[in-house]
XYZ file of C-alpha atoms in Angstrom:
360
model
C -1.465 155.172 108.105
C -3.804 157.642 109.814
C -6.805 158.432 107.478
C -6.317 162.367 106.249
C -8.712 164.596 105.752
C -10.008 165.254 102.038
C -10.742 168.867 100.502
C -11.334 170.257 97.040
C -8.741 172.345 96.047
C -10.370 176.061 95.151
C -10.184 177.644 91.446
C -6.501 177.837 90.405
C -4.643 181.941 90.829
C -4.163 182.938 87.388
C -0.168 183.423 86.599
C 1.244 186.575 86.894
C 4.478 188.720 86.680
C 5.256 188.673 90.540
C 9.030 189.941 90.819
C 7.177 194.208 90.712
C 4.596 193.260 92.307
C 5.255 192.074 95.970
C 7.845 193.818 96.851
C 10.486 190.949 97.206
C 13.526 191.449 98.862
C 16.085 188.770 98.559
C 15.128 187.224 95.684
C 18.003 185.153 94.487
C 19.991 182.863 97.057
C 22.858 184.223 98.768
C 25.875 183.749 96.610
C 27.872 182.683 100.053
C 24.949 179.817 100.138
C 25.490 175.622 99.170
C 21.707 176.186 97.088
C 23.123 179.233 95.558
C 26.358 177.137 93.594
C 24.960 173.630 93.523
C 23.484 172.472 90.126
C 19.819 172.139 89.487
C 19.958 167.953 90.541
C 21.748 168.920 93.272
C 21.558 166.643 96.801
C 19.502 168.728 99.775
C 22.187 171.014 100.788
C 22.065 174.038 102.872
C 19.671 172.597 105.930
C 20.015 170.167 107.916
C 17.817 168.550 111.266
C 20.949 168.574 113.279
C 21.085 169.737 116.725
C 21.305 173.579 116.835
C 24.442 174.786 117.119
C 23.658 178.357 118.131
C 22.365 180.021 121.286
C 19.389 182.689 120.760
C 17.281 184.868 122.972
C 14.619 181.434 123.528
C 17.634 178.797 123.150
C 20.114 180.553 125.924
C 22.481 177.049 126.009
C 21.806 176.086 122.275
C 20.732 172.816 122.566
C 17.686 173.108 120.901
C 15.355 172.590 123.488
C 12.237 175.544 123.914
C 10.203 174.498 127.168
C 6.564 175.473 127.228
C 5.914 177.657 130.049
C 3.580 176.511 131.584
C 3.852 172.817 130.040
C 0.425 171.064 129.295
C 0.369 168.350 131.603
C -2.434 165.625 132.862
C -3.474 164.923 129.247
C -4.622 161.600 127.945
C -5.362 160.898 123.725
C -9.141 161.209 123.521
C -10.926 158.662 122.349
C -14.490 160.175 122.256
C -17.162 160.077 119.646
C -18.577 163.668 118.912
C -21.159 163.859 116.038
C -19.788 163.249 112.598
C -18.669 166.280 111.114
C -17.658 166.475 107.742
C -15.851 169.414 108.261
C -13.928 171.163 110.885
C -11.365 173.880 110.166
C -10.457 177.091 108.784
C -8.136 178.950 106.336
C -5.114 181.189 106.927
C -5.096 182.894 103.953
C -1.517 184.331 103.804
C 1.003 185.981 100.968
C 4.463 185.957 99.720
C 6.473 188.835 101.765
C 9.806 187.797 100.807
C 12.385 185.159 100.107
C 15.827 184.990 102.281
C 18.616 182.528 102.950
C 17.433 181.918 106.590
C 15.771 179.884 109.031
C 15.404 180.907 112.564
C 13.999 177.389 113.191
C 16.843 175.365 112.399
C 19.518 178.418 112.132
C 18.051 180.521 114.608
C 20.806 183.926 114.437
C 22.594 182.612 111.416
C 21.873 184.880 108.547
C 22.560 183.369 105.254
C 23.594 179.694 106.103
C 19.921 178.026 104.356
C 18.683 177.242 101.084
C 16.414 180.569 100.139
C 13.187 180.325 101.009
C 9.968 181.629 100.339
C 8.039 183.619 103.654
C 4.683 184.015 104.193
C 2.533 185.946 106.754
C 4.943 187.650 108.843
C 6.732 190.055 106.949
C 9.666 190.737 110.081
C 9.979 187.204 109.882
C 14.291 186.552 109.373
C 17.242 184.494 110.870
C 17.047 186.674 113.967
C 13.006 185.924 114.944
C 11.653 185.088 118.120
C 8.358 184.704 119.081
C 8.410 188.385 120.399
C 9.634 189.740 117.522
C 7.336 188.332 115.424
C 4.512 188.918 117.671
C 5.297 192.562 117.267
C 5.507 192.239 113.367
C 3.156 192.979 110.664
C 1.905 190.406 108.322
C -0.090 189.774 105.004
C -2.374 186.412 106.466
C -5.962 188.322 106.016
C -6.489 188.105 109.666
C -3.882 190.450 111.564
C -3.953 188.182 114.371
C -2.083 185.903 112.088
C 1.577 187.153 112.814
C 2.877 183.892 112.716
C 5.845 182.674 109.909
C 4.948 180.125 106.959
C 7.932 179.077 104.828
C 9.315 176.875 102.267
C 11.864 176.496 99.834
C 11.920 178.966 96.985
C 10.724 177.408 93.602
C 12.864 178.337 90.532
C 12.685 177.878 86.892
C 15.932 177.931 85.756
C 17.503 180.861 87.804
C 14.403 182.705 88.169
C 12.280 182.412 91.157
C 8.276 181.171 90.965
C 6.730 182.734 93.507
C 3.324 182.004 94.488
C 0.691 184.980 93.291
C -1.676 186.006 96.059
C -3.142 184.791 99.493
C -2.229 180.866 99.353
C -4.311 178.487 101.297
C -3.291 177.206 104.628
C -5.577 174.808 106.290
C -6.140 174.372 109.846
C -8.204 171.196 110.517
C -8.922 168.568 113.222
C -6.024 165.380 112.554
C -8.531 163.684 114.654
C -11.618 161.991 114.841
C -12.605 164.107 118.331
C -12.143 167.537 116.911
C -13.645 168.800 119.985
C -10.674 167.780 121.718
C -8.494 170.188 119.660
C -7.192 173.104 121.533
C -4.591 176.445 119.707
C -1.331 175.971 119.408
C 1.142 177.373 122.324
C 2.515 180.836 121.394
C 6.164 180.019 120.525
C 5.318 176.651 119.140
C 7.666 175.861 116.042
C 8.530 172.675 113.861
C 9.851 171.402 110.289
C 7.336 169.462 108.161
C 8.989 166.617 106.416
C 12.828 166.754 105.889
C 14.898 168.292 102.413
C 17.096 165.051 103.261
C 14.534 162.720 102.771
C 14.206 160.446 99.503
C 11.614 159.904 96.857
C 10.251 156.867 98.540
C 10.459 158.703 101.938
C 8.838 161.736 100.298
C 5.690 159.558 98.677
C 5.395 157.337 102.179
C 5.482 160.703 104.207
C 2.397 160.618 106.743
C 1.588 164.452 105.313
C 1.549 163.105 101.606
C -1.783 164.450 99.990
C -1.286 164.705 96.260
C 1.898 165.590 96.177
C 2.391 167.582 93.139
C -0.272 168.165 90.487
C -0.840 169.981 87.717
C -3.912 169.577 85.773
C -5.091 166.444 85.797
C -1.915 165.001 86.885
C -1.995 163.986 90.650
C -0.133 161.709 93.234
C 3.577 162.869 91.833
C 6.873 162.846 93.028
C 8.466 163.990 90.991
C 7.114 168.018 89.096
C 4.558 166.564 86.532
C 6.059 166.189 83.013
C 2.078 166.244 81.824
C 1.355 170.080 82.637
C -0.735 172.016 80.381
C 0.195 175.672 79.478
C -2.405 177.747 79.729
C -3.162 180.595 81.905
C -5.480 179.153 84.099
C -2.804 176.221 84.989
C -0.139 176.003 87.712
C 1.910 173.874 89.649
C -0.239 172.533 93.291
C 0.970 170.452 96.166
C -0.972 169.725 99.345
C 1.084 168.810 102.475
C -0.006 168.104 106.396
C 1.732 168.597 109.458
C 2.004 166.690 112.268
C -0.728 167.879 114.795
C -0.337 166.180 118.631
C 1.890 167.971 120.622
C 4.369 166.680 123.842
C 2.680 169.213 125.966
C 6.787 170.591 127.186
C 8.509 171.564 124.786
C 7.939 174.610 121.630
C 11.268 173.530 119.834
C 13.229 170.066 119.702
C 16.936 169.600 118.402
C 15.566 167.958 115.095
C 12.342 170.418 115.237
C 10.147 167.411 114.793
C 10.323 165.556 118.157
C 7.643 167.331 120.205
C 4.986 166.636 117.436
C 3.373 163.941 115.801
C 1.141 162.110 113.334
C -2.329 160.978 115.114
C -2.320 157.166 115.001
C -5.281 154.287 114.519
C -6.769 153.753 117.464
C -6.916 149.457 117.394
C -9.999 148.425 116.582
C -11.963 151.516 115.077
C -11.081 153.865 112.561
C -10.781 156.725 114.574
C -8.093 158.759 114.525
C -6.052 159.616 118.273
C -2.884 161.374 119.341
C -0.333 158.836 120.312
C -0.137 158.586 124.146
C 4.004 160.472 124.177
C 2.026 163.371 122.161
C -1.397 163.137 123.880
C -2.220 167.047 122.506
C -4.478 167.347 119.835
C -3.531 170.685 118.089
C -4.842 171.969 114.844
C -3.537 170.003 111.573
C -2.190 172.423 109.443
C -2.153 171.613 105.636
C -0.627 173.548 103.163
C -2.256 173.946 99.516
C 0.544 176.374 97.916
C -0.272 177.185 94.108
C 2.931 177.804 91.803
C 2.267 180.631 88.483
C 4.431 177.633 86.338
C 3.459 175.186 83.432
C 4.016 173.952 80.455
C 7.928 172.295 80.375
C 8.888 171.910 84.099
C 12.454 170.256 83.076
C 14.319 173.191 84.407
C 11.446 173.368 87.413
C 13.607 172.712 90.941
C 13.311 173.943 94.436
C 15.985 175.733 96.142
C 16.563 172.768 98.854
C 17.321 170.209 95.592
C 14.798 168.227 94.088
C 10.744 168.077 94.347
C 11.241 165.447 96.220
C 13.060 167.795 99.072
C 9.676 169.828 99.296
C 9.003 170.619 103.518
C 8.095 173.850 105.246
C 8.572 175.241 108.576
C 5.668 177.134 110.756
C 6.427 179.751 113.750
C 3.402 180.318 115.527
C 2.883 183.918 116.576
C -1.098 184.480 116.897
C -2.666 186.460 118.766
C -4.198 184.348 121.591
C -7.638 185.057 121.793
C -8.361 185.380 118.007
C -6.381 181.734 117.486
C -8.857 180.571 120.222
C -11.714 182.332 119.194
C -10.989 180.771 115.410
C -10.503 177.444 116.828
C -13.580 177.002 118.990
C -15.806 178.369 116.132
C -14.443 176.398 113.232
C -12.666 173.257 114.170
C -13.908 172.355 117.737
C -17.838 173.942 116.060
C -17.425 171.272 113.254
C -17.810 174.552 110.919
C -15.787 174.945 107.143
C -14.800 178.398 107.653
C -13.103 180.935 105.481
C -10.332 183.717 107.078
C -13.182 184.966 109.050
C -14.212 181.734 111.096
C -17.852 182.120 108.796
C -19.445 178.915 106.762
C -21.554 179.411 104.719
C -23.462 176.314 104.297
C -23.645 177.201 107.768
C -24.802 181.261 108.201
C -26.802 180.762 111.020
C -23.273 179.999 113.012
C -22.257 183.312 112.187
C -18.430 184.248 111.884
C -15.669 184.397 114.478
C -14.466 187.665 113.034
C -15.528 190.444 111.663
C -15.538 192.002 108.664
C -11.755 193.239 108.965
C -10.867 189.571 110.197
C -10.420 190.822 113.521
C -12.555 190.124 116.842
C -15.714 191.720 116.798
């Protein structure tokens, strides 16, 4: 199992009332929805990785296939040395907009037929999305050149949502040991981390497993910790990475996992490398989502089924030139930047953005 990169999570969001305070939309699932009827132990349904089964703007024929125009091609893993480098990444440091039956990933201009989920960054972002739609959206990442779309399943206790309180933490690191060989995503790129189908086991031996759920000092769970103090300064974590080496041809797959990968071992070293199908290193992207809930999580579920069904999808929709400017800086610079591309056990580096997160 590739060796994943380690960081301290920040100081916890302190809970708050959220439902008059962000504006939510859509709240609640859809009534018409599987999530919206099925009991709280309910299996994963709602989503599914099947082959799309509707045509959209991107997807003309429907069969799921986006190809990269131009596709990357001539690429080989790198297996390169650079300096050691503790670090290498940045943060996209993005808020709740709403929550919404949809998926324009796996139900791309099917309105209501997911599991609700929670949306971050973009705040177009619907069933209907396409990379130019959201690249002419607004969003709440601190950077505006962050239009792209975050999303997971909506957490509820009991029927009420939990809805995470403020800009939430989403990493962008080097999956491999040449982080100089990272280059930004393609605009258009889009895939499904982990699976709501998947199993306990398949959750805890997922390749993006961090911590999985913690609360307090309860780490490494499964299942929603049953130990989780309730006090103010106390909520509900989980840390999850994505696959980060790309195909090179294709933005979308039919299962919306295909074109990406896990970076593999290289045989004898410890270095991490893009497998040779996926020879792209891209930046890893790690979610570190923070939950206002404690105390008795027995009624604690997510809208997809169990905690075990936790995944997320990602949209990319930055701008190109402040994605590459962020990238060089932080990741391929072996720099631990903030929103702005700055360090600051590093000042003399300087920052990638200025002081409205946008290129100077």
């Amino acid at each position: 199992m590739p060796r994943r990169s380690k960081v301290l999570s920040g100081a916890l969001v302190t809970s708050a009332l959220l439902l008059t305070s962000i504006g939510i939309g859509t709240v609640a699932a859809n009534a018409d929805t599987p999530a919206a009827s099925a009991p709280a132990q309910a299996a994963h349904s709602g989503h599914t990785m099947a082959v799309s089964t509707a045509a959209s703007p991107e997807d003309p024929d429907g069969d799921g296939y986006i190809p990269a125009n131009p596709p990357v091609n001539g690429v080989t893993p790198s297996t390169k040395e650079p300096p050691h480098r503790y670090f290498h990444e940045f943060q996209a440091n993005c808020s709740v907009t709403h929550t919404a039956p949809d998926d324009p990933i796996v139900f791309p201009q099917q309105p209501g037929k997911s599991h609700d989920h929670t949306f971050m960054g973009n705040t177009t972002t619907n069933a209907y999305s396409t990379t130019a739609s959201l690249d002419a959206g607004s969003t709440t990442c601190l950077a505006p050149g962050d239009r792209s779309g975050y999303w997971m399943p909506t957490m509820y206790d009991g029927d009420h949502p939990v809805l995470p309180v403020g800009p939430q933490t989403i990493y962008y690191k080097a999956g491999v040991t040449d982080y100089t060989s990272v280059r930004p995503f393609p605009k258009g790129l889009r895939y499904v981390v982990a699976s709501p189908m998947q199993s306990a086991q398949e959750f805890r031996d997922h390749p993006g497993f961090v911590e999985g759920w913690e609360c307090g000092d309860s780490f490494f769970n499964v299942d929603f910790p049953a130990d989780c103090p309730e006090r103010r300064d106390v909520q509900v974590n989980i840390r999850f990475q994505a696959p980060s080496c790309w195909d090179g041809k294709n933005l979308d797959t039919p299962d919306h996992k295909s074109h990406m990968a896990y970076p593999v071992v290289n045989p004898g070293t410890n270095n991490n490398i893009c497998p040779a199908d996926h020879p792209v290193a891209l930046p890893m992207i790690e979610f570190k989502m923070a939950f206002p809930v404690n105390g008795d999580l027995s009624r604690v579920r997510l809208a997809s089924g169990a905690s075990y069904s936790w995944h997320y999808d990602f949209f990319n929709a930055w701008d190109e030139p402040t994605l590459a400017a962020m990238v060089g800086h932080c990741i391929v610079g072996g720099l631990q930047c903030d929103a702005r591309g700055y360090d600051q056990t590093h000042p003399e580096a300087g920052a990638a953005l200025n002081e409205d997160y946008e290129l100077p």
